[in-house]
């Protein structure tokens, strides 16, 4: 990228936090910021550098990061809205995915999602879905940065797994296929990084999470999982394990700075303290929940931020 100037009514840098620079410009070259200065000084300091963008009514700021996506599911948008999680998954989403979610579906859906993200200022996303090789290639081709989850789940899909295998055997098959994609596809892409992405405790089981977690530790990769998404998830797990899902992850040694815990609407004070102490990243977006879960989620997000949890 040749040297050029971008000018705006306001420039908002990452550091120091809260700073807003009025009538400022940035000078960039080879994808690096060389200078930030008042727009009125640009002509004298950089007389031969072209102005690539100028708008007194625009804000220039770093690209947004979408910390949890199932990008290809843009093609399922509007399917069975306003339902609780498990009926939504069991009766609508999983049957639709079984019928439609092949490699071409994932490629097309990810392209649509990327167009929407770019239009809204998002330049990086953290994805979890089937056919991660297609997601990775589409992201790189489109010029977006992406953390692409090597998904694992305890049941078969058109991407991986077998109905003849147990939950744990399917998890190992998904992880094995993900390792091939990591080495054969993602290693060649400069904008894409892999994560280990078990879907959720209730679809992976304790042994599945343990196996996925050990692989994440071995490779030093983020561990991206839906966790404490609903009250039902926590109570059902308690019936079988006599502990909440987060406690199980802690017992397995998986609650640390690599954990990206998604939704997390169901948290008590001790759990928030644990997350803060271990440097966990909590993705708090809610696309679909019953009213109770939504209210609890909003309240606990505030508490998590106050305790120092990295909430996105």
Coordinates of C-alpha atoms in Angstrom, one line a residue:
X1 CA 0.0 0.0 0.0
X2 CA 1.5 3.4 -1.0
X3 CA 1.7 6.2 1.4
X4 CA -1.7 8.0 1.7
X5 CA -3.7 10.3 4.0
X6 CA -7.1 9.6 5.6
X7 CA -8.9 12.6 7.1
X8 CA -12.0 12.7 9.2
X9 CA -14.0 15.0 11.5
X10 CA -13.0 12.7 14.4
X11 CA -10.2 10.2 14.9
X12 CA -10.6 7.7 17.8
X13 CA -7.4 5.8 18.7
X14 CA -7.2 2.7 20.8
X15 CA -4.8 4.3 23.3
X16 CA -5.2 6.3 25.3
X17 CA -8.7 5.1 26.1
X18 CA -11.4 7.7 25.7
X19 CA -9.4 10.1 23.5
X20 CA -11.3 11.7 20.6
X21 CA -9.2 13.8 18.2
X22 CA -11.2 16.4 16.3
X23 CA -10.4 17.3 12.7
X24 CA -7.5 14.9 12.5
X25 CA -5.8 12.7 9.9
X26 CA -3.8 9.6 9.8
X27 CA -0.9 8.8 7.4
X28 CA -0.6 5.2 6.4
X29 CA 1.9 3.2 4.4
X30 CA 2.2 -0.6 3.8
X31 CA -0.7 -1.2 6.2
X32 CA 1.0 0.7 9.0
X33 CA 0.1 4.0 10.6
X34 CA 3.0 6.4 10.3
X35 CA 1.4 9.5 11.8
X36 CA -1.7 11.0 13.4
X37 CA -1.9 14.8 13.2
X38 CA -4.3 17.7 12.9
X39 CA -5.7 17.8 9.3
X40 CA -4.6 21.5 9.0
X41 CA -1.0 20.3 9.3
X42 CA -1.1 17.7 6.6
X43 CA -0.4 19.9 3.6
X44 CA 2.8 21.4 5.0
X45 CA 4.1 18.1 6.5
X46 CA 3.1 15.7 3.7
X47 CA 2.7 17.9 0.6
X48 CA 3.2 15.1 -1.9
X49 CA 1.1 12.4 -0.2
X50 CA -2.4 11.9 -1.8
X51 CA -5.5 12.2 0.3
X52 CA -7.3 8.9 -0.2
X53 CA -10.3 9.7 2.0
X54 CA -11.6 13.0 3.5
X55 CA -14.9 13.6 5.3
X56 CA -15.6 16.1 8.0
X57 CA -18.7 14.2 9.1
X58 CA -17.1 10.8 9.5
X59 CA -15.4 9.1 12.4
X60 CA -12.1 7.2 11.8
X61 CA -11.5 4.4 14.3
X62 CA -10.0 0.9 14.4
X63 CA -12.1 -1.9 12.9
X64 CA -14.5 -3.7 15.2
X65 CA -14.0 -7.3 16.2
X66 CA -17.0 -9.6 16.3
X67 CA -16.0 -12.0 19.0
X68 CA -18.5 -14.8 18.3
X69 CA -20.1 -15.7 15.0
X70 CA -21.7 -18.6 13.1
X71 CA -21.3 -16.6 9.9
X72 CA -22.8 -19.0 7.5
X73 CA -26.0 -19.0 9.5
X74 CA -26.9 -15.7 7.9
X75 CA -28.7 -17.9 5.4
X76 CA -30.9 -19.3 8.2
X77 CA -31.8 -15.8 9.6
X78 CA -35.4 -15.6 10.7
X79 CA -35.9 -19.3 11.0
X80 CA -38.0 -20.0 14.1
X81 CA -37.4 -16.8 16.1
X82 CA -38.4 -16.2 19.7
X83 CA -38.0 -19.7 21.0
X84 CA -36.0 -21.0 23.9
X85 CA -32.6 -22.5 23.1
X86 CA -33.2 -26.2 23.0
X87 CA -36.5 -26.3 21.1
X88 CA -34.9 -23.8 18.7
X89 CA -31.9 -26.1 18.1
X90 CA -33.6 -29.5 18.3
X91 CA -36.7 -28.8 16.3
X92 CA -35.5 -26.2 13.8
X93 CA -31.8 -25.3 13.5
X94 CA -30.2 -28.7 13.6
X95 CA -32.7 -30.3 11.2
X96 CA -32.2 -27.4 8.8
X97 CA -28.4 -27.7 9.0
X98 CA -28.6 -31.4 8.4
X99 CA -30.5 -30.7 5.2
X100 CA -28.7 -27.6 3.9
X101 CA -25.3 -27.0 5.6
X102 CA -22.8 -28.3 3.1
X103 CA -19.5 -26.8 2.0
X104 CA -21.2 -24.5 -0.6
X105 CA -23.8 -23.3 1.9
X106 CA -21.0 -22.4 4.4
X107 CA -19.0 -20.6 1.7
X108 CA -22.0 -18.6 0.4
X109 CA -23.3 -17.8 3.9
X110 CA -19.9 -16.6 5.1
X111 CA -19.5 -14.3 2.1
X112 CA -22.9 -12.7 2.9
X113 CA -22.0 -12.3 6.6
X114 CA -18.6 -10.8 5.7
X115 CA -20.3 -8.2 3.4
X116 CA -22.6 -7.2 6.3
X117 CA -19.7 -7.1 8.8
X118 CA -17.5 -5.0 6.5
X119 CA -20.4 -2.6 5.9
X120 CA -20.7 -2.1 9.6
X121 CA -17.0 -1.6 10.3
X122 CA -16.1 -5.1 11.5
X123 CA -12.7 -6.2 10.2
X124 CA -12.1 -9.3 12.3
X125 CA -14.4 -12.1 13.4
X126 CA -14.2 -15.2 15.6
X127 CA -16.2 -18.0 14.0
X128 CA -17.4 -21.4 15.0
X129 CA -19.1 -23.5 12.3
X130 CA -18.9 -26.5 10.1
X131 CA -16.5 -26.6 7.2
X132 CA -13.9 -24.3 8.7
X133 CA -11.7 -24.7 5.7
X134 CA -14.3 -22.8 3.6
X135 CA -14.7 -20.1 6.2
X136 CA -10.9 -19.6 6.4
X137 CA -10.4 -19.4 2.6
X138 CA -13.4 -17.0 2.1
X139 CA -12.1 -14.7 5.0
X140 CA -8.6 -14.6 3.5
X141 CA -9.9 -13.9 0.0
X142 CA -12.1 -11.1 1.3
X143 CA -9.2 -9.4 3.2
X144 CA -10.7 -9.9 6.6
X145 CA -8.9 -11.2 9.7
X146 CA -10.5 -14.2 11.3
X147 CA -10.1 -16.7 14.1
X148 CA -11.7 -19.8 12.7
X149 CA -12.9 -22.5 15.0
X150 CA -12.0 -26.1 14.4
X151 CA -15.4 -27.1 15.6
X152 CA -16.1 -30.3 17.4
X153 CA -19.5 -31.7 18.4
X154 CA -20.7 -35.0 19.6
X155 CA -23.1 -35.9 16.7
X156 CA -22.5 -36.3 13.0
X157 CA -22.9 -33.6 10.4
X158 CA -22.3 -33.4 6.6
X159 CA -18.9 -32.1 7.6
X160 CA -17.7 -34.9 9.9
X161 CA -18.8 -37.6 12.3
X162 CA -20.8 -40.8 12.2
X163 CA -24.1 -42.0 13.8
X164 CA -22.3 -45.2 14.6
X165 CA -19.8 -43.4 16.8
X166 CA -20.1 -42.3 20.4
X167 CA -20.0 -38.7 21.4
X168 CA -16.4 -39.0 22.4
X169 CA -15.4 -40.8 19.2
X170 CA -17.1 -38.1 17.1
X171 CA -15.3 -35.4 19.1
X172 CA -12.0 -37.1 18.3
X173 CA -13.0 -37.3 14.6
X174 CA -13.8 -33.6 14.4
X175 CA -10.6 -32.7 16.1
X176 CA -8.6 -34.9 13.8
X177 CA -10.2 -33.4 10.7
X178 CA -9.6 -29.9 12.2
X179 CA -5.9 -30.7 12.6
X180 CA -5.7 -31.5 8.9
X181 CA -7.4 -28.3 8.0
X182 CA -5.1 -26.3 10.3
X183 CA -2.0 -27.8 8.6
X184 CA -3.1 -28.0 5.0
X185 CA -5.2 -24.8 4.7
X186 CA -4.9 -22.3 7.6
X187 CA -1.1 -22.5 7.8
X188 CA -0.9 -21.0 4.3
X189 CA -3.3 -18.0 5.1
X190 CA -1.8 -14.9 6.6
X191 CA -5.0 -13.4 7.9
X192 CA -6.5 -16.5 9.6
X193 CA -5.7 -18.1 12.9
X194 CA -7.3 -21.3 14.3
X195 CA -9.1 -21.9 17.6
X196 CA -10.3 -25.2 19.1
X197 CA -14.1 -24.8 19.2
X198 CA -16.1 -27.5 21.1
X199 CA -19.7 -26.4 20.6
X200 CA -21.0 -26.7 24.3
X201 CA -20.8 -28.9 27.3
X202 CA -24.2 -30.5 26.5
X203 CA -23.1 -31.5 23.0
X204 CA -19.5 -32.5 23.8
X205 CA -19.7 -34.0 27.3
X206 CA -16.9 -33.9 29.9
X207 CA -14.6 -36.3 28.1
X208 CA -15.1 -34.4 24.8
X209 CA -14.3 -31.1 26.4
X210 CA -11.2 -32.6 28.1
X211 CA -9.9 -34.0 24.8
X212 CA -10.5 -30.7 23.0
X213 CA -8.9 -28.8 25.9
X214 CA -5.8 -30.9 25.9
X215 CA -5.4 -30.3 22.2
X216 CA -5.8 -26.5 22.7
X217 CA -3.2 -26.6 25.4
X218 CA -0.8 -28.6 23.3
X219 CA -1.0 -26.2 20.4
X220 CA -1.4 -23.0 22.5
X221 CA -4.7 -22.1 20.8
X222 CA -7.8 -20.3 22.1
X223 CA -10.6 -22.5 23.5
X224 CA -13.9 -21.2 22.1
X225 CA -17.1 -22.6 23.6
X226 CA -20.8 -21.8 24.4
X227 CA -21.0 -21.9 28.2
X228 CA -23.7 -21.1 30.8
X229 CA -25.9 -19.9 27.9
X230 CA -29.2 -20.7 29.7
X231 CA -30.5 -21.6 33.1
X232 CA -31.6 -25.0 31.7
X233 CA -28.1 -25.8 30.5
X234 CA -26.7 -25.2 34.0
X235 CA -29.5 -27.1 35.9
X236 CA -29.4 -30.1 33.5
X237 CA -25.6 -30.3 33.9
X238 CA -26.0 -30.1 37.7
X239 CA -28.3 -33.1 37.7
X240 CA -25.7 -35.3 36.1
X241 CA -22.5 -33.8 37.5
X242 CA -23.5 -32.1 40.8
X243 CA -21.6 -29.1 39.6
X244 CA -22.1 -26.3 37.1
X245 CA -20.4 -26.4 33.7
X246 CA -17.8 -23.7 34.5
X247 CA -16.8 -25.7 37.6
X248 CA -16.2 -28.8 35.3
X249 CA -14.0 -26.7 33.0
X250 CA -12.1 -25.5 36.0
X251 CA -11.6 -29.0 37.3
X252 CA -10.3 -29.9 33.8
X253 CA -7.8 -27.1 33.9
X254 CA -9.5 -25.2 31.1
X255 CA -10.4 -21.9 32.8
X256 CA -7.5 -19.6 31.8
X257 CA -6.7 -16.7 29.5
X258 CA -7.2 -18.9 26.4
X259 CA -10.9 -19.5 27.2
X260 CA -13.4 -17.6 25.1
X261 CA -16.7 -18.3 26.9
X262 CA -19.7 -17.4 24.8
X263 CA -23.0 -15.9 26.1
X264 CA -22.5 -16.7 29.9
X265 CA -25.8 -15.3 31.0
X266 CA -25.9 -17.5 34.1
X267 CA -23.1 -16.4 36.5
X268 CA -22.9 -16.1 40.2
X269 CA -20.5 -13.8 42.1
X270 CA -18.0 -16.6 42.7
X271 CA -17.9 -17.5 39.1
X272 CA -17.4 -13.9 38.0
X273 CA -14.5 -13.6 40.5
X274 CA -13.0 -16.8 39.0
X275 CA -13.3 -15.5 35.4
X276 CA -11.6 -12.3 36.4
X277 CA -8.8 -14.0 38.3
X278 CA -8.0 -16.3 35.4
X279 CA -8.1 -13.7 32.6
X280 CA -11.1 -15.3 30.8
X281 CA -12.7 -13.6 27.7
X282 CA -16.5 -13.5 28.0
X283 CA -18.5 -13.0 24.8
X284 CA -21.9 -11.7 25.9
X285 CA -23.9 -11.3 22.8
X286 CA -27.5 -12.6 23.0
X287 CA -29.3 -13.4 19.8
X288 CA -32.0 -15.5 21.2
X289 CA -33.1 -16.2 24.7
X290 CA -36.1 -16.3 27.0
X291 CA -36.8 -13.1 28.9
X292 CA -35.4 -14.4 32.1
X293 CA -32.0 -15.4 30.5
X294 CA -31.8 -12.0 28.7
X295 CA -32.3 -10.1 31.9
X296 CA -29.9 -12.1 33.9
X297 CA -27.3 -11.8 31.1
X298 CA -27.5 -8.0 31.1
X299 CA -27.2 -7.8 34.9
X300 CA -24.2 -10.2 35.1
X301 CA -22.3 -8.5 32.2
X302 CA -22.2 -5.3 34.3
X303 CA -20.9 -7.2 37.3
X304 CA -18.3 -9.0 35.2
X305 CA -16.9 -5.8 33.7
X306 CA -16.7 -4.3 37.2
X307 CA -14.7 -7.3 38.4
X308 CA -12.3 -7.0 35.4
X309 CA -13.5 -9.7 33.1
X310 CA -12.8 -9.0 29.5
X311 CA -16.3 -8.7 28.2
X312 CA -17.0 -8.4 24.4

